[in-house]
């Protein structure tokens, strides 16, 4: 067992917790604001933390851990961690990429299908007896053969595009540079150009200051009437106020949102809309994937402890 304590911040499944506790001397807190509750000797000597995200991890928090050398993040997105501050302090940061690609892509496509085929309303139609009372469910819209845009053709974007290609879509994408894709997929230089070319926009770019409001009011305006937007990235990437206005007016056809500004406190205006499907930031939320993410986080902590190369270093 490693001598230096490892602080576990946030939720870990019983299996993950057992794995960590067997290997390291651990101390658990629910969130970063509780760091000061830990014994001073733990804070002073802790060299690595297992972090679960969802609140800012900045220089102030890092400075409460003067010996800190590794933040092993549970999640591919690490926008909660101030990477500049980590670099300044010489702290390494790891994340959990790839293992969640399929689940996030599945949820993305699932939200599109739910919106186009009105799955939630259809379920209510059956349950509430409308089918027997009123008969045929109102016709909805096809999810096949659409012009589909992927904003951020990274690993998750690629999984979404591959799935949508099987739905006979014409795939368009935007990222910093063209990617190695099937030749029929069309690259666009800007989000604005991409938006103008598609019926559905999947947002899969990384979160953080560089992509804040990348999907601006102008980009939303560039989408054709009745277009649908699906966001599995971060709430901060879309100008949520502008999105709500366009959903309220019916200018946009709908939105599938797994991430929000100020989550888990979702803007009540979104809750009042019936052209949206809202999910509780659960893109990676399957037993299988969350365990795989925990294993990768654990593998990074072990590698650090054994002075081996970190598996998924981000800085
Ligand atoms: C969350 C995610 O981190 O991996 C990401 O970037 O957004 C999610 O998987 C998850 O809630 C774990 O904290």
PDB file of C-alpha atoms and ligand atoms in Angstrom:
ATOM      1  CA  UNK A   1       0.000   0.000   0.000  1.00  0.00           C
ATOM      2  CA  UNK A   2       1.193   3.487  -0.888  1.00  0.00           C
ATOM      3  CA  UNK A   3       2.296   5.598   2.092  1.00  0.00           C
ATOM      4  CA  UNK A   4       1.106   8.938   0.723  1.00  0.00           C
ATOM      5  CA  UNK A   5      -2.642   9.397   1.258  1.00  0.00           C
ATOM      6  CA  UNK A   6      -4.951   9.566  -1.761  1.00  0.00           C
ATOM      7  CA  UNK A   7      -7.953  11.850  -1.354  1.00  0.00           C
ATOM      8  CA  UNK A   8     -11.142  10.609  -3.058  1.00  0.00           C
ATOM      9  CA  UNK A   9     -13.341  13.560  -3.959  1.00  0.00           C
ATOM     10  CA  UNK A  10     -16.951  12.838  -4.967  1.00  0.00           C
ATOM     11  CA  UNK A  11     -18.876   9.620  -5.609  1.00  0.00           C
ATOM     12  CA  UNK A  12     -17.238   6.232  -6.240  1.00  0.00           C
ATOM     13  CA  UNK A  13     -19.109   2.944  -6.676  1.00  0.00           C
ATOM     14  CA  UNK A  14     -18.561   0.291  -3.992  1.00  0.00           C
ATOM     15  CA  UNK A  15     -16.305  -1.659  -6.392  1.00  0.00           C
ATOM     16  CA  UNK A  16     -14.231   1.397  -7.276  1.00  0.00           C
ATOM     17  CA  UNK A  17     -13.995   2.382  -3.637  1.00  0.00           C
ATOM     18  CA  UNK A  18     -12.822  -1.092  -2.670  1.00  0.00           C
ATOM     19  CA  UNK A  19     -10.239  -1.104  -5.462  1.00  0.00           C
ATOM     20  CA  UNK A  20      -8.887   2.253  -4.322  1.00  0.00           C
ATOM     21  CA  UNK A  21      -8.972   1.427  -0.621  1.00  0.00           C
ATOM     22  CA  UNK A  22      -7.155  -1.875  -1.148  1.00  0.00           C
ATOM     23  CA  UNK A  23      -4.310  -0.202  -2.987  1.00  0.00           C
ATOM     24  CA  UNK A  24      -4.008   3.197  -1.298  1.00  0.00           C
ATOM     25  CA  UNK A  25      -4.444   4.838   2.049  1.00  0.00           C
ATOM     26  CA  UNK A  26      -7.586   6.826   1.182  1.00  0.00           C
ATOM     27  CA  UNK A  27      -9.535   9.710   2.681  1.00  0.00           C
ATOM     28  CA  UNK A  28     -12.933  10.575   1.229  1.00  0.00           C
ATOM     29  CA  UNK A  29     -14.807  13.836   0.955  1.00  0.00           C
ATOM     30  CA  UNK A  30     -18.024  14.552  -0.940  1.00  0.00           C
ATOM     31  CA  UNK A  31     -16.734  17.680  -2.605  1.00  0.00           C
ATOM     32  CA  UNK A  32     -13.775  20.040  -2.800  1.00  0.00           C
ATOM     33  CA  UNK A  33     -15.313  22.542  -0.401  1.00  0.00           C
ATOM     34  CA  UNK A  34     -14.740  19.951   2.339  1.00  0.00           C
ATOM     35  CA  UNK A  35     -10.950  19.729   1.872  1.00  0.00           C
ATOM     36  CA  UNK A  36     -10.396  21.729   5.035  1.00  0.00           C
ATOM     37  CA  UNK A  37     -12.236  19.015   7.037  1.00  0.00           C
ATOM     38  CA  UNK A  38      -9.374  16.590   6.385  1.00  0.00           C
ATOM     39  CA  UNK A  39      -6.561  16.290   8.937  1.00  0.00           C
ATOM     40  CA  UNK A  40      -3.761  18.759   8.273  1.00  0.00           C
ATOM     41  CA  UNK A  41      -1.229  15.899   7.905  1.00  0.00           C
ATOM     42  CA  UNK A  42      -3.347  14.362   5.112  1.00  0.00           C
ATOM     43  CA  UNK A  43      -3.622  17.638   3.222  1.00  0.00           C
ATOM     44  CA  UNK A  44       0.093  18.323   3.644  1.00  0.00           C
ATOM     45  CA  UNK A  45       1.314  14.920   2.433  1.00  0.00           C
ATOM     46  CA  UNK A  46      -1.299  14.028  -0.218  1.00  0.00           C
ATOM     47  CA  UNK A  47       0.397  13.640  -3.630  1.00  0.00           C
ATOM     48  CA  UNK A  48      -2.551  12.406  -5.682  1.00  0.00           C
ATOM     49  CA  UNK A  49      -6.320  12.838  -5.711  1.00  0.00           C
ATOM     50  CA  UNK A  50      -9.139  10.968  -7.457  1.00  0.00           C
ATOM     51  CA  UNK A  51     -11.500  13.691  -8.644  1.00  0.00           C
ATOM     52  CA  UNK A  52     -15.095  13.358  -9.834  1.00  0.00           C
ATOM     53  CA  UNK A  53     -15.532  16.820 -11.337  1.00  0.00           C
ATOM     54  CA  UNK A  54     -18.666  18.976 -11.263  1.00  0.00           C
ATOM     55  CA  UNK A  55     -17.123  21.877  -9.329  1.00  0.00           C
ATOM     56  CA  UNK A  56     -14.157  24.152 -10.080  1.00  0.00           C
ATOM     57  CA  UNK A  57     -10.739  22.820  -9.049  1.00  0.00           C
ATOM     58  CA  UNK A  58      -8.584  25.942  -9.166  1.00  0.00           C
ATOM     59  CA  UNK A  59      -5.359  27.256  -7.696  1.00  0.00           C
ATOM     60  CA  UNK A  60      -7.009  27.987  -4.338  1.00  0.00           C
ATOM     61  CA  UNK A  61      -8.018  24.324  -3.962  1.00  0.00           C
ATOM     62  CA  UNK A  62      -4.663  23.065  -5.281  1.00  0.00           C
ATOM     63  CA  UNK A  63      -2.837  25.250  -2.792  1.00  0.00           C
ATOM     64  CA  UNK A  64      -4.591  23.511   0.076  1.00  0.00           C
ATOM     65  CA  UNK A  65      -2.615  20.431  -1.031  1.00  0.00           C
ATOM     66  CA  UNK A  66       1.014  21.622  -1.149  1.00  0.00           C
ATOM     67  CA  UNK A  67       2.464  18.209  -2.132  1.00  0.00           C
ATOM     68  CA  UNK A  68      -0.124  17.511  -4.850  1.00  0.00           C
ATOM     69  CA  UNK A  69       1.350  16.062  -8.065  1.00  0.00           C
ATOM     70  CA  UNK A  70      -1.605  14.305  -9.740  1.00  0.00           C
ATOM     71  CA  UNK A  71      -5.304  14.986 -10.237  1.00  0.00           C
ATOM     72  CA  UNK A  72      -6.811  11.791 -11.709  1.00  0.00           C
ATOM     73  CA  UNK A  73     -10.116  12.985 -13.146  1.00  0.00           C
ATOM     74  CA  UNK A  74     -13.128  10.674 -13.510  1.00  0.00           C
ATOM     75  CA  UNK A  75     -14.481  11.828 -16.870  1.00  0.00           C
ATOM     76  CA  UNK A  76     -13.147  12.665 -20.299  1.00  0.00           C
ATOM     77  CA  UNK A  77     -14.002  16.357 -19.845  1.00  0.00           C
ATOM     78  CA  UNK A  78     -11.718  18.144 -17.418  1.00  0.00           C
ATOM     79  CA  UNK A  79     -12.976  21.682 -17.880  1.00  0.00           C
ATOM     80  CA  UNK A  80     -13.632  21.948 -14.131  1.00  0.00           C
ATOM     81  CA  UNK A  81      -9.888  21.726 -13.529  1.00  0.00           C
ATOM     82  CA  UNK A  82      -7.834  24.883 -14.057  1.00  0.00           C
ATOM     83  CA  UNK A  83      -5.114  23.396 -16.270  1.00  0.00           C
ATOM     84  CA  UNK A  84      -3.025  26.601 -16.256  1.00  0.00           C
ATOM     85  CA  UNK A  85      -3.002  26.539 -12.469  1.00  0.00           C
ATOM     86  CA  UNK A  86      -2.076  22.844 -12.518  1.00  0.00           C
ATOM     87  CA  UNK A  87       0.824  23.555 -14.901  1.00  0.00           C
ATOM     88  CA  UNK A  88       1.933  26.458 -12.707  1.00  0.00           C
ATOM     89  CA  UNK A  89       1.944  24.136  -9.699  1.00  0.00           C
ATOM     90  CA  UNK A  90       3.579  21.260 -11.644  1.00  0.00           C
ATOM     91  CA  UNK A  91       0.508  19.065 -11.155  1.00  0.00           C
ATOM     92  CA  UNK A  92      -0.290  16.395 -13.756  1.00  0.00           C
ATOM     93  CA  UNK A  93      -3.915  15.848 -14.795  1.00  0.00           C
ATOM     94  CA  UNK A  94      -5.327  12.639 -16.295  1.00  0.00           C
ATOM     95  CA  UNK A  95      -8.813  11.931 -17.692  1.00  0.00           C
ATOM     96  CA  UNK A  96     -10.846   8.916 -18.864  1.00  0.00           C
ATOM     97  CA  UNK A  97     -11.209   9.128 -22.662  1.00  0.00           C
ATOM     98  CA  UNK A  98     -12.482   6.522 -25.154  1.00  0.00           C
ATOM     99  CA  UNK A  99     -14.171   4.125 -22.741  1.00  0.00           C
ATOM    100  CA  UNK A 100     -17.335   6.265 -22.831  1.00  0.00           C
ATOM    101  CA  UNK A 101     -17.535   6.992 -26.562  1.00  0.00           C
ATOM    102  CA  UNK A 102     -20.164   4.380 -27.403  1.00  0.00           C
ATOM    103  CA  UNK A 103     -22.537   5.235 -24.582  1.00  0.00           C
ATOM    104  CA  UNK A 104     -22.401   8.973 -25.203  1.00  0.00           C
ATOM    105  CA  UNK A 105     -22.967   8.398 -28.929  1.00  0.00           C
ATOM    106  CA  UNK A 106     -25.866   6.035 -28.213  1.00  0.00           C
ATOM    107  CA  UNK A 107     -27.552   8.587 -25.975  1.00  0.00           C
ATOM    108  CA  UNK A 108     -27.048  11.307 -28.590  1.00  0.00           C
ATOM    109  CA  UNK A 109     -28.692   9.269 -31.329  1.00  0.00           C
ATOM    110  CA  UNK A 110     -31.371   8.103 -28.888  1.00  0.00           C
ATOM    111  CA  UNK A 111     -32.328  11.709 -28.139  1.00  0.00           C
ATOM    112  CA  UNK A 112     -32.589  12.467 -31.862  1.00  0.00           C
ATOM    113  CA  UNK A 113     -34.819   9.426 -32.413  1.00  0.00           C
ATOM    114  CA  UNK A 114     -36.940  10.374 -29.401  1.00  0.00           C
ATOM    115  CA  UNK A 115     -37.460  13.886 -30.771  1.00  0.00           C
ATOM    116  CA  UNK A 116     -38.118  12.960 -34.375  1.00  0.00           C
ATOM    117  CA  UNK A 117     -40.347   9.951 -33.642  1.00  0.00           C
ATOM    118  CA  UNK A 118     -41.997  11.580 -30.602  1.00  0.00           C
ATOM    119  CA  UNK A 119     -41.196   8.600 -28.377  1.00  0.00           C
ATOM    120  CA  UNK A 120     -42.065  10.329 -25.092  1.00  0.00           C
ATOM    121  CA  UNK A 121     -45.427  11.608 -26.381  1.00  0.00           C
ATOM    122  CA  UNK A 122     -46.108   8.201 -27.983  1.00  0.00           C
ATOM    123  CA  UNK A 123     -45.531   6.479 -24.665  1.00  0.00           C
ATOM    124  CA  UNK A 124     -47.948   8.889 -22.968  1.00  0.00           C
ATOM    125  CA  UNK A 125     -50.485   8.313 -25.769  1.00  0.00           C
ATOM    126  CA  UNK A 126     -50.537   4.616 -24.912  1.00  0.00           C
ATOM    127  CA  UNK A 127     -50.324   4.908 -21.110  1.00  0.00           C
ATOM    128  CA  UNK A 128     -52.947   7.618 -20.754  1.00  0.00           C
ATOM    129  CA  UNK A 129     -55.496   5.804 -22.908  1.00  0.00           C
ATOM    130  CA  UNK A 130     -55.393   8.336 -25.766  1.00  0.00           C
ATOM    131  CA  UNK A 131     -54.824   5.541 -28.258  1.00  0.00           C
ATOM    132  CA  UNK A 132     -58.087   3.841 -27.283  1.00  0.00           C
ATOM    133  CA  UNK A 133     -59.947   7.173 -26.947  1.00  0.00           C
ATOM    134  CA  UNK A 134     -58.615   9.175 -29.885  1.00  0.00           C
ATOM    135  CA  UNK A 135     -57.062   6.591 -32.156  1.00  0.00           C
ATOM    136  CA  UNK A 136     -54.025   7.049 -34.355  1.00  0.00           C
ATOM    137  CA  UNK A 137     -51.085   8.965 -32.882  1.00  0.00           C
ATOM    138  CA  UNK A 138     -50.279  12.202 -34.775  1.00  0.00           C
ATOM    139  CA  UNK A 139     -47.726  11.612 -37.522  1.00  0.00           C
ATOM    140  CA  UNK A 140     -44.168  12.608 -36.716  1.00  0.00           C
ATOM    141  CA  UNK A 141     -40.902  13.054 -38.616  1.00  0.00           C
ATOM    142  CA  UNK A 142     -38.403  10.627 -40.124  1.00  0.00           C
ATOM    143  CA  UNK A 143     -35.010  10.285 -38.477  1.00  0.00           C
ATOM    144  CA  UNK A 144     -33.406   8.680 -41.513  1.00  0.00           C
ATOM    145  CA  UNK A 145     -31.817  10.398 -44.494  1.00  0.00           C
ATOM    146  CA  UNK A 146     -31.151  13.703 -42.702  1.00  0.00           C
ATOM    147  CA  UNK A 147     -28.338  16.179 -43.229  1.00  0.00           C
ATOM    148  CA  UNK A 148     -26.453  15.689 -40.004  1.00  0.00           C
ATOM    149  CA  UNK A 149     -23.771  17.998 -38.614  1.00  0.00           C
ATOM    150  CA  UNK A 150     -21.198  17.076 -35.989  1.00  0.00           C
ATOM    151  CA  UNK A 151     -19.543  20.027 -34.270  1.00  0.00           C
ATOM    152  CA  UNK A 152     -16.220  18.659 -33.019  1.00  0.00           C
ATOM    153  CA  UNK A 153     -15.223  15.500 -34.884  1.00  0.00           C
ATOM    154  CA  UNK A 154     -13.356  13.955 -31.963  1.00  0.00           C
ATOM    155  CA  UNK A 155     -13.738  10.401 -30.711  1.00  0.00           C
ATOM    156  CA  UNK A 156     -17.357  10.836 -29.573  1.00  0.00           C
ATOM    157  CA  UNK A 157     -18.273  12.879 -32.648  1.00  0.00           C
ATOM    158  CA  UNK A 158     -16.926  10.122 -34.857  1.00  0.00           C
ATOM    159  CA  UNK A 159     -19.037   7.473 -33.094  1.00  0.00           C
ATOM    160  CA  UNK A 160     -22.135   9.634 -33.589  1.00  0.00           C
ATOM    161  CA  UNK A 161     -21.323  10.211 -37.264  1.00  0.00           C
ATOM    162  CA  UNK A 162     -20.770   6.484 -37.844  1.00  0.00           C
ATOM    163  CA  UNK A 163     -24.127   5.719 -36.256  1.00  0.00           C
ATOM    164  CA  UNK A 164     -25.912   8.441 -38.216  1.00  0.00           C
ATOM    165  CA  UNK A 165     -24.293   7.221 -41.458  1.00  0.00           C
ATOM    166  CA  UNK A 166     -26.121   3.942 -40.808  1.00  0.00           C
ATOM    167  CA  UNK A 167     -29.310   6.042 -40.640  1.00  0.00           C
ATOM    168  CA  UNK A 168     -28.602   7.051 -44.271  1.00  0.00           C
ATOM    169  CA  UNK A 169     -27.586  10.578 -43.259  1.00  0.00           C
ATOM    170  CA  UNK A 170     -25.454  12.952 -45.251  1.00  0.00           C
ATOM    171  CA  UNK A 171     -22.670  13.677 -42.737  1.00  0.00           C
ATOM    172  CA  UNK A 172     -21.171  17.159 -42.326  1.00  0.00           C
ATOM    173  CA  UNK A 173     -18.685  18.166 -39.645  1.00  0.00           C
ATOM    174  CA  UNK A 174     -16.533  20.950 -38.334  1.00  0.00           C
ATOM    175  CA  UNK A 175     -13.357  20.663 -36.339  1.00  0.00           C
ATOM    176  CA  UNK A 176     -10.013  22.443 -36.239  1.00  0.00           C
ATOM    177  CA  UNK A 177      -8.827  20.568 -39.331  1.00  0.00           C
ATOM    178  CA  UNK A 178     -10.280  17.993 -41.750  1.00  0.00           C
ATOM    179  CA  UNK A 179     -10.220  14.422 -40.447  1.00  0.00           C
ATOM    180  CA  UNK A 180      -9.662  11.076 -42.089  1.00  0.00           C
ATOM    181  CA  UNK A 181     -13.304  10.240 -42.838  1.00  0.00           C
ATOM    182  CA  UNK A 182     -15.294   8.570 -45.619  1.00  0.00           C
ATOM    183  CA  UNK A 183     -14.934  10.785 -48.684  1.00  0.00           C
ATOM    184  CA  UNK A 184     -18.641  11.671 -48.776  1.00  0.00           C
ATOM    185  CA  UNK A 185     -18.453  13.399 -45.369  1.00  0.00           C
ATOM    186  CA  UNK A 186     -18.231  17.128 -45.820  1.00  0.00           C
ATOM    187  CA  UNK A 187     -15.824  19.272 -43.812  1.00  0.00           C
ATOM    188  CA  UNK A 188     -16.768  22.865 -42.907  1.00  0.00           C
ATOM    189  CA  UNK A 189     -14.337  25.516 -41.744  1.00  0.00           C
ATOM    190  CA  UNK A 190     -16.622  27.243 -39.238  1.00  0.00           C
ATOM    191  CA  UNK A 191     -19.550  26.348 -36.962  1.00  0.00           C
ATOM    192  CA  UNK A 192     -21.612  28.953 -38.850  1.00  0.00           C
ATOM    193  CA  UNK A 193     -20.958  27.270 -42.200  1.00  0.00           C
ATOM    194  CA  UNK A 194     -21.738  23.853 -40.695  1.00  0.00           C
ATOM    195  CA  UNK A 195     -25.005  25.058 -39.143  1.00  0.00           C
ATOM    196  CA  UNK A 196     -26.239  26.433 -42.458  1.00  0.00           C
ATOM    197  CA  UNK A 197     -25.769  23.029 -44.125  1.00  0.00           C
ATOM    198  CA  UNK A 198     -27.591  20.663 -41.756  1.00  0.00           C
ATOM    199  CA  UNK A 199     -30.990  19.639 -40.353  1.00  0.00           C
ATOM    200  CA  UNK A 200     -29.504  18.257 -37.123  1.00  0.00           C
ATOM    201  CA  UNK A 201     -26.516  19.575 -35.193  1.00  0.00           C
ATOM    202  CA  UNK A 202     -24.738  17.312 -32.704  1.00  0.00           C
ATOM    203  CA  UNK A 203     -22.505  19.247 -30.306  1.00  0.00           C
ATOM    204  CA  UNK A 204     -19.521  17.190 -29.148  1.00  0.00           C
ATOM    205  CA  UNK A 205     -16.677  19.689 -28.704  1.00  0.00           C
ATOM    206  CA  UNK A 206     -14.805  19.799 -25.404  1.00  0.00           C
ATOM    207  CA  UNK A 207     -16.042  22.244 -22.780  1.00  0.00           C
ATOM    208  CA  UNK A 208     -14.044  25.101 -21.267  1.00  0.00           C
ATOM    209  CA  UNK A 209     -13.325  28.754 -21.962  1.00  0.00           C
ATOM    210  CA  UNK A 210     -12.214  28.194 -25.576  1.00  0.00           C
ATOM    211  CA  UNK A 211     -15.597  26.764 -26.603  1.00  0.00           C
ATOM    212  CA  UNK A 212     -17.802  28.991 -24.416  1.00  0.00           C
ATOM    213  CA  UNK A 213     -20.884  29.899 -26.515  1.00  0.00           C
ATOM    214  CA  UNK A 214     -19.274  28.434 -29.642  1.00  0.00           C
ATOM    215  CA  UNK A 215     -22.884  27.753 -30.597  1.00  0.00           C
ATOM    216  CA  UNK A 216     -23.805  31.420 -30.442  1.00  0.00           C
ATOM    217  CA  UNK A 217     -27.094  33.097 -31.353  1.00  0.00           C
ATOM    218  CA  UNK A 218     -25.595  33.608 -34.847  1.00  0.00           C
ATOM    219  CA  UNK A 219     -24.843  29.896 -35.232  1.00  0.00           C
ATOM    220  CA  UNK A 220     -28.360  29.036 -34.055  1.00  0.00           C
ATOM    221  CA  UNK A 221     -29.766  31.563 -36.537  1.00  0.00           C
ATOM    222  CA  UNK A 222     -27.788  29.887 -39.318  1.00  0.00           C
ATOM    223  CA  UNK A 223     -29.569  26.569 -38.748  1.00  0.00           C
ATOM    224  CA  UNK A 224     -32.531  26.086 -41.093  1.00  0.00           C
ATOM    225  CA  UNK A 225     -36.075  26.397 -39.744  1.00  0.00           C
ATOM    226  CA  UNK A 226     -37.171  23.356 -37.770  1.00  0.00           C
ATOM    227  CA  UNK A 227     -33.580  22.119 -37.255  1.00  0.00           C
ATOM    228  CA  UNK A 228     -32.788  20.046 -34.185  1.00  0.00           C
ATOM    229  CA  UNK A 229     -29.811  20.429 -31.875  1.00  0.00           C
ATOM    230  CA  UNK A 230     -28.363  17.713 -29.649  1.00  0.00           C
ATOM    231  CA  UNK A 231     -25.844  18.629 -26.922  1.00  0.00           C
ATOM    232  CA  UNK A 232     -23.807  16.000 -25.054  1.00  0.00           C
ATOM    233  CA  UNK A 233     -20.766  18.245 -24.512  1.00  0.00           C
ATOM    234  CA  UNK A 234     -21.152  20.946 -21.884  1.00  0.00           C
ATOM    235  CA  UNK A 235     -23.951  23.451 -21.285  1.00  0.00           C
ATOM    236  CA  UNK A 236     -21.427  26.269 -21.647  1.00  0.00           C
ATOM    237  CA  UNK A 237     -20.889  25.497 -25.353  1.00  0.00           C
ATOM    238  CA  UNK A 238     -24.364  26.748 -26.357  1.00  0.00           C
ATOM    239  CA  UNK A 239     -25.818  30.180 -25.709  1.00  0.00           C
ATOM    240  CA  UNK A 240     -28.680  28.642 -23.728  1.00  0.00           C
ATOM    241  CA  UNK A 241     -30.724  31.849 -23.559  1.00  0.00           C
ATOM    242  CA  UNK A 242     -30.672  32.184 -27.357  1.00  0.00           C
ATOM    243  CA  UNK A 243     -31.484  28.485 -27.730  1.00  0.00           C
ATOM    244  CA  UNK A 244     -34.496  28.784 -25.424  1.00  0.00           C
ATOM    245  CA  UNK A 245     -35.800  31.788 -27.378  1.00  0.00           C
ATOM    246  CA  UNK A 246     -35.629  29.853 -30.642  1.00  0.00           C
ATOM    247  CA  UNK A 247     -37.264  26.787 -29.115  1.00  0.00           C
ATOM    248  CA  UNK A 248     -40.034  28.865 -27.522  1.00  0.00           C
ATOM    249  CA  UNK A 249     -40.826  30.599 -30.796  1.00  0.00           C
ATOM    250  CA  UNK A 250     -40.833  27.264 -32.658  1.00  0.00           C
ATOM    251  CA  UNK A 251     -38.127  28.533 -35.043  1.00  0.00           C
ATOM    252  CA  UNK A 252     -36.039  25.502 -34.113  1.00  0.00           C
ATOM    253  CA  UNK A 253     -37.696  22.107 -34.231  1.00  0.00           C
ATOM    254  CA  UNK A 254     -36.306  20.749 -30.989  1.00  0.00           C
ATOM    255  CA  UNK A 255     -33.363  20.034 -28.743  1.00  0.00           C
ATOM    256  CA  UNK A 256     -31.977  16.984 -26.996  1.00  0.00           C
ATOM    257  CA  UNK A 257     -29.939  18.155 -24.034  1.00  0.00           C
ATOM    258  CA  UNK A 258     -27.856  16.057 -21.653  1.00  0.00           C
ATOM    259  CA  UNK A 259     -25.918  19.068 -20.343  1.00  0.00           C
ATOM    260  CA  UNK A 260     -26.996  22.517 -19.194  1.00  0.00           C
ATOM    261  CA  UNK A 261     -25.863  25.844 -17.837  1.00  0.00           C
ATOM    262  CA  UNK A 262     -25.980  25.706 -14.077  1.00  0.00           C
ATOM    263  CA  UNK A 263     -26.815  21.974 -13.939  1.00  0.00           C
ATOM    264  CA  UNK A 264     -28.377  20.260 -12.043  1.00  0.00           C
ATOM    265  CA  UNK A 265     -30.587  23.343 -11.707  1.00  0.00           C
ATOM    266  CA  UNK A 266     -32.064  23.416 -15.191  1.00  0.00           C
ATOM    267  CA  UNK A 267     -33.616  26.637 -16.485  1.00  0.00           C
ATOM    268  CA  UNK A 268     -37.400  26.309 -15.824  1.00  0.00           C
ATOM    269  CA  UNK A 269     -38.080  27.687 -19.299  1.00  0.00           C
ATOM    270  CA  UNK A 270     -36.592  24.488 -20.734  1.00  0.00           C
ATOM    271  CA  UNK A 271     -38.757  22.369 -18.434  1.00  0.00           C
ATOM    272  CA  UNK A 272     -41.855  24.061 -19.831  1.00  0.00           C
ATOM    273  CA  UNK A 273     -41.071  23.195 -23.467  1.00  0.00           C
ATOM    274  CA  UNK A 274     -42.458  20.137 -25.192  1.00  0.00           C
ATOM    275  CA  UNK A 275     -40.088  20.205 -28.176  1.00  0.00           C
ATOM    276  CA  UNK A 276     -37.125  19.144 -26.023  1.00  0.00           C
ATOM    277  CA  UNK A 277     -35.889  15.965 -24.428  1.00  0.00           C
ATOM    278  CA  UNK A 278     -33.876  16.589 -21.276  1.00  0.00           C
ATOM    279  CA  UNK A 279     -31.439  14.133 -19.710  1.00  0.00           C
ATOM    280  CA  UNK A 280     -29.601  14.363 -16.367  1.00  0.00           C
ATOM    281  CA  UNK A 281     -26.010  14.469 -17.725  1.00  0.00           C
ATOM    282  CA  UNK A 282     -26.041  10.721 -18.142  1.00  0.00           C
ATOM    283  CA  UNK A 283     -24.192  10.232 -21.449  1.00  0.00           C
ATOM    284  CA  UNK A 284     -21.597   7.958 -19.840  1.00  0.00           C
ATOM    285  CA  UNK A 285     -24.024   6.749 -17.187  1.00  0.00           C
ATOM    286  CA  UNK A 286     -24.077   2.991 -17.692  1.00  0.00           C
ATOM    287  CA  UNK A 287     -22.761   0.482 -15.173  1.00  0.00           C
ATOM    288  CA  UNK A 288     -20.271  -0.823 -17.731  1.00  0.00           C
ATOM    289  CA  UNK A 289     -18.851   2.534 -18.749  1.00  0.00           C
ATOM    290  CA  UNK A 290     -18.709   4.070 -15.295  1.00  0.00           C
ATOM    291  CA  UNK A 291     -16.757   0.999 -14.110  1.00  0.00           C
ATOM    292  CA  UNK A 292     -14.411   1.315 -17.092  1.00  0.00           C
ATOM    293  CA  UNK A 293     -13.905   5.003 -16.285  1.00  0.00           C
ATOM    294  CA  UNK A 294     -13.159   4.062 -12.667  1.00  0.00           C
ATOM    295  CA  UNK A 295     -10.660   1.433 -13.824  1.00  0.00           C
ATOM    296  CA  UNK A 296      -8.856   3.949 -16.019  1.00  0.00           C
ATOM    297  CA  UNK A 297      -8.746   6.519 -13.231  1.00  0.00           C
ATOM    298  CA  UNK A 298      -7.392   3.822 -10.905  1.00  0.00           C
ATOM    299  CA  UNK A 299      -4.797   2.734 -13.498  1.00  0.00           C
ATOM    300  CA  UNK A 300      -3.532   6.321 -13.672  1.00  0.00           C
ATOM    301  CA  UNK A 301      -3.244   6.527  -9.886  1.00  0.00           C
ATOM    302  CA  UNK A 302      -1.364   3.218  -9.835  1.00  0.00           C
ATOM    303  CA  UNK A 303       0.975   4.292 -12.635  1.00  0.00           C
ATOM    304  CA  UNK A 304       1.738   7.496 -10.752  1.00  0.00           C
ATOM    305  CA  UNK A 305       2.355   5.592  -7.539  1.00  0.00           C
ATOM    306  CA  UNK A 306       4.685   3.160  -9.307  1.00  0.00           C
ATOM    307  CA  UNK A 307       6.461   5.995 -11.166  1.00  0.00           C
ATOM    308  CA  UNK A 308       5.327   4.617 -14.554  1.00  0.00           C
ATOM    309  CA  UNK A 309       4.077   6.746 -17.483  1.00  0.00           C
ATOM    310  CA  UNK A 310       0.557   8.038 -16.916  1.00  0.00           C
ATOM    311  CA  UNK A 311      -1.930   6.412 -19.275  1.00  0.00           C
ATOM    312  CA  UNK A 312      -4.039   9.398 -20.269  1.00  0.00           C
ATOM    313  CA  UNK A 313      -2.169  12.571 -19.397  1.00  0.00           C
ATOM    314  CA  UNK A 314      -3.806  15.809 -20.545  1.00  0.00           C
ATOM    315  CA  UNK A 315      -1.161  18.413 -19.623  1.00  0.00           C
TER     316      UNK A 315
HETATM  317  C1  LIG B   1     -19.170  13.063 -16.172  1.00  0.00           C
HETATM  318  C2  LIG B   1     -18.643  13.615 -18.451  1.00  0.00           C
HETATM  319  O1  LIG B   1     -17.868  13.432 -15.939  1.00  0.00           O
HETATM  320  O2  LIG B   1     -16.731  12.320 -18.949  1.00  0.00           O
HETATM  321  C3  LIG B   1     -17.266  13.423 -18.966  1.00  0.00           C
HETATM  322  O3  LIG B   1     -16.691  14.414 -19.423  1.00  0.00           O
HETATM  323  O4  LIG B   1     -19.263  14.572 -18.731  1.00  0.00           O
HETATM  324  C4  LIG B   1     -19.280  12.612 -17.591  1.00  0.00           C
HETATM  325  O5  LIG B   1     -18.884  11.339 -17.851  1.00  0.00           O
HETATM  326  C5  LIG B   1     -19.669  12.053 -15.211  1.00  0.00           C
HETATM  327  O6  LIG B   1     -20.761  12.614 -14.605  1.00  0.00           O
HETATM  328  C6  LIG B   1     -18.694  11.635 -14.179  1.00  0.00           C
HETATM  329  O7  LIG B   1     -18.505  12.633 -13.238  1.00  0.00           O
END
